Short mmCIF file of C-alpha atoms in Angstrom, two decimals:
data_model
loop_
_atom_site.label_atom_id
_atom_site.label_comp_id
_atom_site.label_asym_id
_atom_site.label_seq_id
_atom_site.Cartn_x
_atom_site.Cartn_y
_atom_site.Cartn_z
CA UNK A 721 150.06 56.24 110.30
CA UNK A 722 153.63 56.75 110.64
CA UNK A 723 154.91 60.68 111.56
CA UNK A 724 156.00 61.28 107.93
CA UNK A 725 152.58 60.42 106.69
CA UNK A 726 150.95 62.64 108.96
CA UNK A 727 153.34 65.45 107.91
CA UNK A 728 151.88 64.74 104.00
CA UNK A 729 148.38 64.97 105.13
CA UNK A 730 148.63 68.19 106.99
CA UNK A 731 150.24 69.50 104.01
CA UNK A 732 147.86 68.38 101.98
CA UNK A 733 144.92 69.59 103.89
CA UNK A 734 146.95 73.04 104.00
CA UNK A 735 146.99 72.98 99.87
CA UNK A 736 143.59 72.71 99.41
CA UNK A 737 142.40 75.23 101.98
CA UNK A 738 144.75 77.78 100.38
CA UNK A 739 143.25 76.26 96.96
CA UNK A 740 139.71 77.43 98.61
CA UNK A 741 140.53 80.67 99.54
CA UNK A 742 142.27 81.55 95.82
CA UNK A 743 138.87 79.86 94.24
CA UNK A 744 136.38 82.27 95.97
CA UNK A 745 137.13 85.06 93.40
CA UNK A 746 136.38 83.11 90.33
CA UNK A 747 133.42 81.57 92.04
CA UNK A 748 132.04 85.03 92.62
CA UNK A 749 132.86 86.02 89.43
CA UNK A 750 130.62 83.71 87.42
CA UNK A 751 127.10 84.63 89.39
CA UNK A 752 126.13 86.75 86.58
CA UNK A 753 125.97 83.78 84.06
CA UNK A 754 124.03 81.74 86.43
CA UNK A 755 121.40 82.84 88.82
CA UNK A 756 121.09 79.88 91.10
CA UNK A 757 122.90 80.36 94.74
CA UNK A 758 122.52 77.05 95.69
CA UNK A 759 125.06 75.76 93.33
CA UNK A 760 127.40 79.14 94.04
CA UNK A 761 127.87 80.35 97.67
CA UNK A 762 126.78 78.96 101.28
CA UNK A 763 125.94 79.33 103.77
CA UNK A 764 123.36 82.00 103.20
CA UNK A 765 124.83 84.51 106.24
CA UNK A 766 127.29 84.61 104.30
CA UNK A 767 125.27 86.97 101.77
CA UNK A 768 125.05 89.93 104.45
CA UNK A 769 129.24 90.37 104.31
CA UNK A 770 129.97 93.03 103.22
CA UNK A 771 132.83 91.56 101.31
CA UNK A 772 129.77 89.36 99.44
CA UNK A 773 127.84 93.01 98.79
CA UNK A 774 130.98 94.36 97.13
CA UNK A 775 130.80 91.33 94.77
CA UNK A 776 127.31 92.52 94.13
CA UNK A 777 128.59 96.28 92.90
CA UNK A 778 127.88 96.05 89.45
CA UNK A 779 124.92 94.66 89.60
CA UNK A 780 123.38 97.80 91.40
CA UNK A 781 125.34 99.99 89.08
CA UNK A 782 122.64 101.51 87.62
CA UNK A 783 119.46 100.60 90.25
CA UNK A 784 121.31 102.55 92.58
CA UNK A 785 120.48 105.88 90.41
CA UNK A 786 116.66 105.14 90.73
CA UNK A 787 116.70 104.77 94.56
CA UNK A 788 115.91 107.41 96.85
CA UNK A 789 116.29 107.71 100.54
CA UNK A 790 112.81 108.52 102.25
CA UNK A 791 112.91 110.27 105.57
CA UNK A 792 110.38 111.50 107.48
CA UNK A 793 110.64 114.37 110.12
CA UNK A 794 114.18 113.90 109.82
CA UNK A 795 114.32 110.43 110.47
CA UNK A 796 114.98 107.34 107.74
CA UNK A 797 111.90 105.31 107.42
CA UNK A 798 112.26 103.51 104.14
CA UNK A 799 113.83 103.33 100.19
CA UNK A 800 111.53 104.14 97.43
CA UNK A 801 112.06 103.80 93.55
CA UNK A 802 111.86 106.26 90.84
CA UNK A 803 108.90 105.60 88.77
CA UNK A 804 108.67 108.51 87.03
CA UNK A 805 111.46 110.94 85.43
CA UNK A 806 109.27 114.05 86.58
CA UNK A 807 109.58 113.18 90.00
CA UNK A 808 107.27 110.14 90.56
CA UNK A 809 108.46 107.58 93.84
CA UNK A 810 106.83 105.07 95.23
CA UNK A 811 107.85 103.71 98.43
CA UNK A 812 105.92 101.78 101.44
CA UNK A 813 103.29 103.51 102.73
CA UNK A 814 103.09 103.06 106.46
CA UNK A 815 106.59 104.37 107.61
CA UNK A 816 105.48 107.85 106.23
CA UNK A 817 104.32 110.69 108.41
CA UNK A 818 104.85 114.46 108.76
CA UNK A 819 107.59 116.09 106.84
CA UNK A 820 108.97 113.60 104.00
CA UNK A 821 112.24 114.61 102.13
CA UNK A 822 113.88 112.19 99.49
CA UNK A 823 117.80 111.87 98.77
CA UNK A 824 118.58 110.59 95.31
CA UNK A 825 121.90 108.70 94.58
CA UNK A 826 123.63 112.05 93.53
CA UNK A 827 122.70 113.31 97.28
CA UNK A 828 120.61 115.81 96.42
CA UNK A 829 117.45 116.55 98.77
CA UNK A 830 114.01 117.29 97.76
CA UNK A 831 111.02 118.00 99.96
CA UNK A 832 108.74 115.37 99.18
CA UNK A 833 104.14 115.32 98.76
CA UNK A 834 102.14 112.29 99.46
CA UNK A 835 100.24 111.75 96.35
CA UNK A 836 98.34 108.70 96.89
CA UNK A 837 98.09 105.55 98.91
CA UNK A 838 96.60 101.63 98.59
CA UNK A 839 96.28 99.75 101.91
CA UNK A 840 96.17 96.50 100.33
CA UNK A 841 99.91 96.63 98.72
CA UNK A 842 100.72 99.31 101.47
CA UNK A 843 102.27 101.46 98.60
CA UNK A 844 102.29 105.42 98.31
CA UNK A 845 103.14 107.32 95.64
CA UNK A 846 105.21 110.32 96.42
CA UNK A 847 106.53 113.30 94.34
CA UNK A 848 109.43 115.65 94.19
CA UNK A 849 110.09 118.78 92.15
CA UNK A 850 112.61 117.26 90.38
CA UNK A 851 113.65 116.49 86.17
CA UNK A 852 114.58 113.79 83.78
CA UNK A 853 115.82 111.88 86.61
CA UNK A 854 116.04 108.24 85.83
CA UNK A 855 113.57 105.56 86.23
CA UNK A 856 113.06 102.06 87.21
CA UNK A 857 113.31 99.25 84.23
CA UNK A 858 110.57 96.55 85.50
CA UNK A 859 110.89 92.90 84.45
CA UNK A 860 107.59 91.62 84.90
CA UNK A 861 106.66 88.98 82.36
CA UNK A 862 107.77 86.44 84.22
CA UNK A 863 108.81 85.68 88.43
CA UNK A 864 112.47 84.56 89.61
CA UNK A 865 112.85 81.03 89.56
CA UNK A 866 113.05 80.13 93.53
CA UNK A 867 116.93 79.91 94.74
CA UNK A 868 117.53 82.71 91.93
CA UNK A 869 120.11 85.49 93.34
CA UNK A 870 118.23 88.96 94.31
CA UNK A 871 120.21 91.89 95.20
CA UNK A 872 118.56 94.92 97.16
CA UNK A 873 120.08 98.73 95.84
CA UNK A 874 120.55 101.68 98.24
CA UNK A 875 122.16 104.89 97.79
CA UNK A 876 125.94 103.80 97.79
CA UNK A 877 127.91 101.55 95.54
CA UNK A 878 127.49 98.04 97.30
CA UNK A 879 124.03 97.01 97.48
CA UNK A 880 121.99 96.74 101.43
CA UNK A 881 121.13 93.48 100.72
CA UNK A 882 121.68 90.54 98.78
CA UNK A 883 119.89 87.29 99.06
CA UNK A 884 118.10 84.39 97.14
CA UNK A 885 114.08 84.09 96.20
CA UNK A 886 113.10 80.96 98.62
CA UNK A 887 109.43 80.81 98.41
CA UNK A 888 107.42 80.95 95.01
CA UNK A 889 104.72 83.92 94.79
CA UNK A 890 101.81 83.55 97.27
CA UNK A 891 99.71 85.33 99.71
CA UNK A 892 100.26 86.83 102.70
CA UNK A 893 97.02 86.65 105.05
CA UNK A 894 96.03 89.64 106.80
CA UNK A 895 96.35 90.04 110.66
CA UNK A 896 94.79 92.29 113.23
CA UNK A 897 96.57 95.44 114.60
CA UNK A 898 96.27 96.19 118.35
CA UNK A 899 96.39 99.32 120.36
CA UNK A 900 98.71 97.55 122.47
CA UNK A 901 96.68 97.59 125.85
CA UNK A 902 94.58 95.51 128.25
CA UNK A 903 91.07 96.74 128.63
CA UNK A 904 87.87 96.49 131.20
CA UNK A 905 84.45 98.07 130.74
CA UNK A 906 84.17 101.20 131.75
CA UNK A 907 81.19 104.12 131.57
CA UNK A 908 81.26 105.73 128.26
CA UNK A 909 84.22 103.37 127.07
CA UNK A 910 87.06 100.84 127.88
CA UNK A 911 89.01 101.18 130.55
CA UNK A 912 92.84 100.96 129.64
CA UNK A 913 94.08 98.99 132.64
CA UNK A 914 97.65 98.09 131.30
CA UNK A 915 99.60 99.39 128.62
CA UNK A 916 102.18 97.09 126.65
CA UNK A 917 105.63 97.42 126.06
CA UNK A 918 107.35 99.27 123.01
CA UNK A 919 103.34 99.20 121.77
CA UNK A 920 101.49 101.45 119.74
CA UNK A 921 99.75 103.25 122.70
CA UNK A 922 103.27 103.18 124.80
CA UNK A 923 104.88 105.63 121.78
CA UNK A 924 101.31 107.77 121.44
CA UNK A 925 101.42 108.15 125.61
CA UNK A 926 98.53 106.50 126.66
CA UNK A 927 98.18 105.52 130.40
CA UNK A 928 96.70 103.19 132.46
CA UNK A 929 93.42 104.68 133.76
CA UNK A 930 92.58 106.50 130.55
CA UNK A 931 88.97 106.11 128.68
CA UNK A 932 89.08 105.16 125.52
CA UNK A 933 85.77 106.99 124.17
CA UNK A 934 86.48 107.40 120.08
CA UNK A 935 88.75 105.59 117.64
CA UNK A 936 88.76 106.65 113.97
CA UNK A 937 85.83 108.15 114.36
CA UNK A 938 83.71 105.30 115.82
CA UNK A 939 82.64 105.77 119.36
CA UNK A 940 83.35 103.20 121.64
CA UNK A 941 80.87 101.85 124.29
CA UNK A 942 82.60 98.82 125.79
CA UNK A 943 85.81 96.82 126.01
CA UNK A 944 84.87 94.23 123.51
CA UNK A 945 83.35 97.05 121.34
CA UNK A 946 87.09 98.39 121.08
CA UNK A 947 88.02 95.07 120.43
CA UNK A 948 85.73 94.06 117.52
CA UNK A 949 86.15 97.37 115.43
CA UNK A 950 90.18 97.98 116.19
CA UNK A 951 89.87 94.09 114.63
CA UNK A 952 89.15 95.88 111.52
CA UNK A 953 92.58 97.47 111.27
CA UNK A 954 96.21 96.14 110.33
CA UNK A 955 99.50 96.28 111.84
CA UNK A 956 101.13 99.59 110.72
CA UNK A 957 97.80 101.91 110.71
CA UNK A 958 97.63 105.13 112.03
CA UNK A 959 94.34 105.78 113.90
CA UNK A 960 92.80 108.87 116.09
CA UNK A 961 92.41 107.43 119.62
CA UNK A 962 90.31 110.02 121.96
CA UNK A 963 90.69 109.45 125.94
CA UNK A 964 89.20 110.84 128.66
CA UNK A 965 91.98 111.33 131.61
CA UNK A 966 91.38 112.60 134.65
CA UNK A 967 88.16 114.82 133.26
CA UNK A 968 90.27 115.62 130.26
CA UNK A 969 89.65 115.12 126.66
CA UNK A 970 92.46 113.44 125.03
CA UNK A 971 93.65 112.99 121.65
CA UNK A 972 96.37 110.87 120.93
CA UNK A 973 97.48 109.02 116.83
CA UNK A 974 98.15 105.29 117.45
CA UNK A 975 100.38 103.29 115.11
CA UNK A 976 98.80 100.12 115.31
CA UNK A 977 101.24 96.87 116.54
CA UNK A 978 101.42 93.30 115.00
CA UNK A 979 100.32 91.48 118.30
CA UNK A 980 102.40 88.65 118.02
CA UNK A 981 105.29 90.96 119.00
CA UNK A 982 103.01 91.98 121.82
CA UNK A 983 102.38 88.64 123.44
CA UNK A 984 105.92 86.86 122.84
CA UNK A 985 108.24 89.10 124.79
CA UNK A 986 110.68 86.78 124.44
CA UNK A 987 110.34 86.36 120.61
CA UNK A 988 110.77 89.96 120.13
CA UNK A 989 113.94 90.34 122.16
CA UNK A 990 115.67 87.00 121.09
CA UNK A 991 114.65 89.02 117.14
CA UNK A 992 116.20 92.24 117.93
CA UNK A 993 118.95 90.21 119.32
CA UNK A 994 119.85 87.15 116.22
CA UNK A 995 117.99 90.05 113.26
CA UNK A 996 117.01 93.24 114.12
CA UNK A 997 113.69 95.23 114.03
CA UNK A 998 110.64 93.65 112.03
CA UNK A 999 108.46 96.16 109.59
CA UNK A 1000 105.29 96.96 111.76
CA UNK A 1001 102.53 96.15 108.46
CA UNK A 1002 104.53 92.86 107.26
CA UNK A 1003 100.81 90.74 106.75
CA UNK A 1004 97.70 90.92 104.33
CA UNK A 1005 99.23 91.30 101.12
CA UNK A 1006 97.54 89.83 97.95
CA UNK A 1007 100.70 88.64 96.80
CA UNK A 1008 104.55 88.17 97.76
CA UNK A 1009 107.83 87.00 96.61
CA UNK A 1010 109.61 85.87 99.76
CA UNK A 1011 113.68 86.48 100.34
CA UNK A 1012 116.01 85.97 102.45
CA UNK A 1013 117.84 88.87 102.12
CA UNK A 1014 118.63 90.65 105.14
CA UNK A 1015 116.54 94.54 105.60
CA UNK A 1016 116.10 96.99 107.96
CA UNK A 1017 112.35 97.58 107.89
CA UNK A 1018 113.86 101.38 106.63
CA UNK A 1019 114.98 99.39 103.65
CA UNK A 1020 111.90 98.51 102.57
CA UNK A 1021 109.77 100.58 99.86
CA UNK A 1022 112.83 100.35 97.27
CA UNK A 1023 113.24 98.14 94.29
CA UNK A 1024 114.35 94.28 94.29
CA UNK A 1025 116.50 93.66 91.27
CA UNK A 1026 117.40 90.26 89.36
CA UNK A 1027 121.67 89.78 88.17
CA UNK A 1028 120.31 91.89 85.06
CA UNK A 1029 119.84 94.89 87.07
CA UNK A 1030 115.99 94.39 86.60
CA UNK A 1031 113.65 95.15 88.91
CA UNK A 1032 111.29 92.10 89.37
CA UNK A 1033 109.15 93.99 92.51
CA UNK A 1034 109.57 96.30 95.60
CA UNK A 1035 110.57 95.68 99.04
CA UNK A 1036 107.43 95.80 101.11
CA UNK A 1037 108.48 94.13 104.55
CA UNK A 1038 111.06 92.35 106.97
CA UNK A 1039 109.14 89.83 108.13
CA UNK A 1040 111.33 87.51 109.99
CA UNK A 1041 114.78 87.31 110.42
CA UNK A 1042 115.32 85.47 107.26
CA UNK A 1043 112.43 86.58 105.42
CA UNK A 1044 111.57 89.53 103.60
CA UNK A 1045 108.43 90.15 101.09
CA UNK A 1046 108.50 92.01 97.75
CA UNK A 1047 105.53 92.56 95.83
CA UNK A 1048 105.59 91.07 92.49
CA UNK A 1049 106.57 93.63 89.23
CA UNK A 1050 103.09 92.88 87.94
CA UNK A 1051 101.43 94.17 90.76
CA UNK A 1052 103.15 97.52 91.42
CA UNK A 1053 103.14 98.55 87.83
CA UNK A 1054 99.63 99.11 87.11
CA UNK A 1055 99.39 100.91 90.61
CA UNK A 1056 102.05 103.74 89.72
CA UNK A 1057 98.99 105.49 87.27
CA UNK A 1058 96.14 105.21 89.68
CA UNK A 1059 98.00 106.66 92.30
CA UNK A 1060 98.87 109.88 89.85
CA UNK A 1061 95.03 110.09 89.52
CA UNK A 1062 94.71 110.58 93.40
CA UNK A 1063 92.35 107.77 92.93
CA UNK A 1064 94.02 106.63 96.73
CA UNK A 1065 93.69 109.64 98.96
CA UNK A 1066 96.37 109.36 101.53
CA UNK A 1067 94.52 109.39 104.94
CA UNK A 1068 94.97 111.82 107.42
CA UNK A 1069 93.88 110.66 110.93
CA UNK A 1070 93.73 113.87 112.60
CA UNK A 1071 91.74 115.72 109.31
CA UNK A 1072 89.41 113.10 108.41
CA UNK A 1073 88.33 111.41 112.02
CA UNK A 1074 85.20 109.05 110.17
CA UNK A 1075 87.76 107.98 107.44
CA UNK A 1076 89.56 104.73 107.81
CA UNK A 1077 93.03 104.26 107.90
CA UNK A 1078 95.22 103.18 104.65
CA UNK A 1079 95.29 99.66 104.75
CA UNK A 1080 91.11 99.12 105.09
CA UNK A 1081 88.24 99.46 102.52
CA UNK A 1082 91.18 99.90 99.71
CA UNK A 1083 90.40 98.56 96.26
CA UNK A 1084 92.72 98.09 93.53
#
């Protein structure tokens, strides 16, 4: 190849980039007239830009008025949806504790009262004193097809999230909580002997040397008797843990911890590192739809909408750096009325000692 001909190429190469660059626009333009991101945008990181999200703005238009912000003692722990113009939000159950306040899209603040809770879908339903606010429009006669765009609303104009459906509906099994320690017998319990990093018992202050005597209520003679019944409990469950330190009675509310993040320290760092934070209760649900959008696990517990603006379920849990769960329309709908009735009492771990946590012995 002579120099002149090597001239023409390089300009040609130069053409079509440029070509590229003026397409994107265009090729943005026509995701509302079809759904399917495999024919429209890769790679998929490219779906957390926020340049993408912007794309993405009228889409959450009008989602965005029936999302709330959920904090709890001050702090953001999840999204939740407006179900009901008198005040009715659901969100995800296990980030909430102590004083819950809700901001709506307009910013206004509203303390917030637990209502009702299921384990199984980890859902609670939450109200505000608030009016003829707007509500969520469900689409639930039929799932996205998988590869189908799904865009995430928050508070603001560009949606958190947007991503594709990339696993048909199925089941998430359930998996064990742990305390987060390592146990030996001990006389009138078990014997904390180490406590884990960033566990559940690190963050409640329990300490090597302490005597586990009483969790939830049940006491606990042995080591593998504190095994067997904390077995019982998910990742994400609250429970009353009573200790005996030094001659003192202890009491102490343990957020249970997915164990896998326990035993693979170097799974959870090289996580934080490539993804962020995981949702603590991300197993056991009946059913899923499974994205690959991009949350926080404080962006969970708000709608997941279709290019229509439809909500086709709610964000339940970041499960994995590319993988997120939403349960299915069909399966939050009929909970929204049961949970008015206060047919799911939220549990209180410090009130009701003998009652199990949220996610156990729940029926729907």
């Amino acid at each position: 190849m002579n120099q002149d001909q090597k001239k023409r190429c390089k300009q040609s190469i130069c053409v079509r980039f440029v070509m590229m660059l003026l397409s994107i626009p265009v090729f943005i333009g026509s995701l509302a007239s079809d759904g399917f991101a495999w024919e429209q945008l890769r790679p998929s990181q490219l779906t957390s830009g926020s340049q993408i999200r912007k794309a993405f703005r009228s889409v959450v238009s009008t989602p965005r008025s029936w999302t709330v912000r959920v904090r709890a003692n001050g702090k953001e722990v999840s999204l939740g949806a407006i179900v009901g113009g008198e005040g009715w939000i659901l969100t995800k159950a296990s980030q909430l504790e102590g004083q819950v306040t809700c901001e709506l899209a307009t910013s206004e603040r509203y303390e917030a009262e637990i209502i009702g809770v299921d384990g199984k879908l980890d859902l609670a339903l939450i109200k505000i004193k608030a009016k003829n606010l707007p509500t969520v429009k469900w689409q639930s006669t039929s799932d996205p097809k998988v590869g189908q765009w799904l865009v995430t609303p928050g508070l603001s104009m560009s949606p958190v999230s947007v991503g594709v459906l990339s696993v048909a509906r199925r089941a998430i099994k359930p998996q064990p909580g742990v305390l987060g320690v390592r146990i030996d017998d001990a006389e009138g319990g078990a014997l904390v002997k180490q406590v884990m990093r960033e566990s559940g018992a690190e963050e409640a202050g329990l300490k090597p040397g302490d005597v586990i005597m009483n969790v939830a209520g049940e006491n606990i003679e042995n080591a593998k008797a504190l095994s067997d019944f904390v077995e019982k409990f998910l990742p994400g469950d609250r429970v009353r843990v009573k200790v005996l330190r030094e001659n003192e009675e202890i009491t102490a509310i343990v957020i249970l911890t997915d164990p896998q993040m326990l035993i693979y320290d170097r799974l959870r760092e090289m996580q934080k590192k490539m993804g962020g934070a995981l949702s603590r209760r991300k197993t056991g649900f009946t059913e899923v739809l499974q994205h690959d959008a991009v949350l926080r696990p404080e962006d969970c517990g708000g709608v997941i909408v279709n290019l229509n603006g439809q909500a086709i379920g709610l964000n339940i849990a970041r499960a994995g750096r590319t993988k997120s769960f939403a349960i299915p329309a069909d399966n939050v709908i009929p909970m929204i009325e049961k949970l008015k009735l206060k047919k799911y009492a939220p549990y209180n771990p410090v009130k009701d000692a003998k009652a199990q946590t949220v996610s156990t012995d729940m029926s729907s």
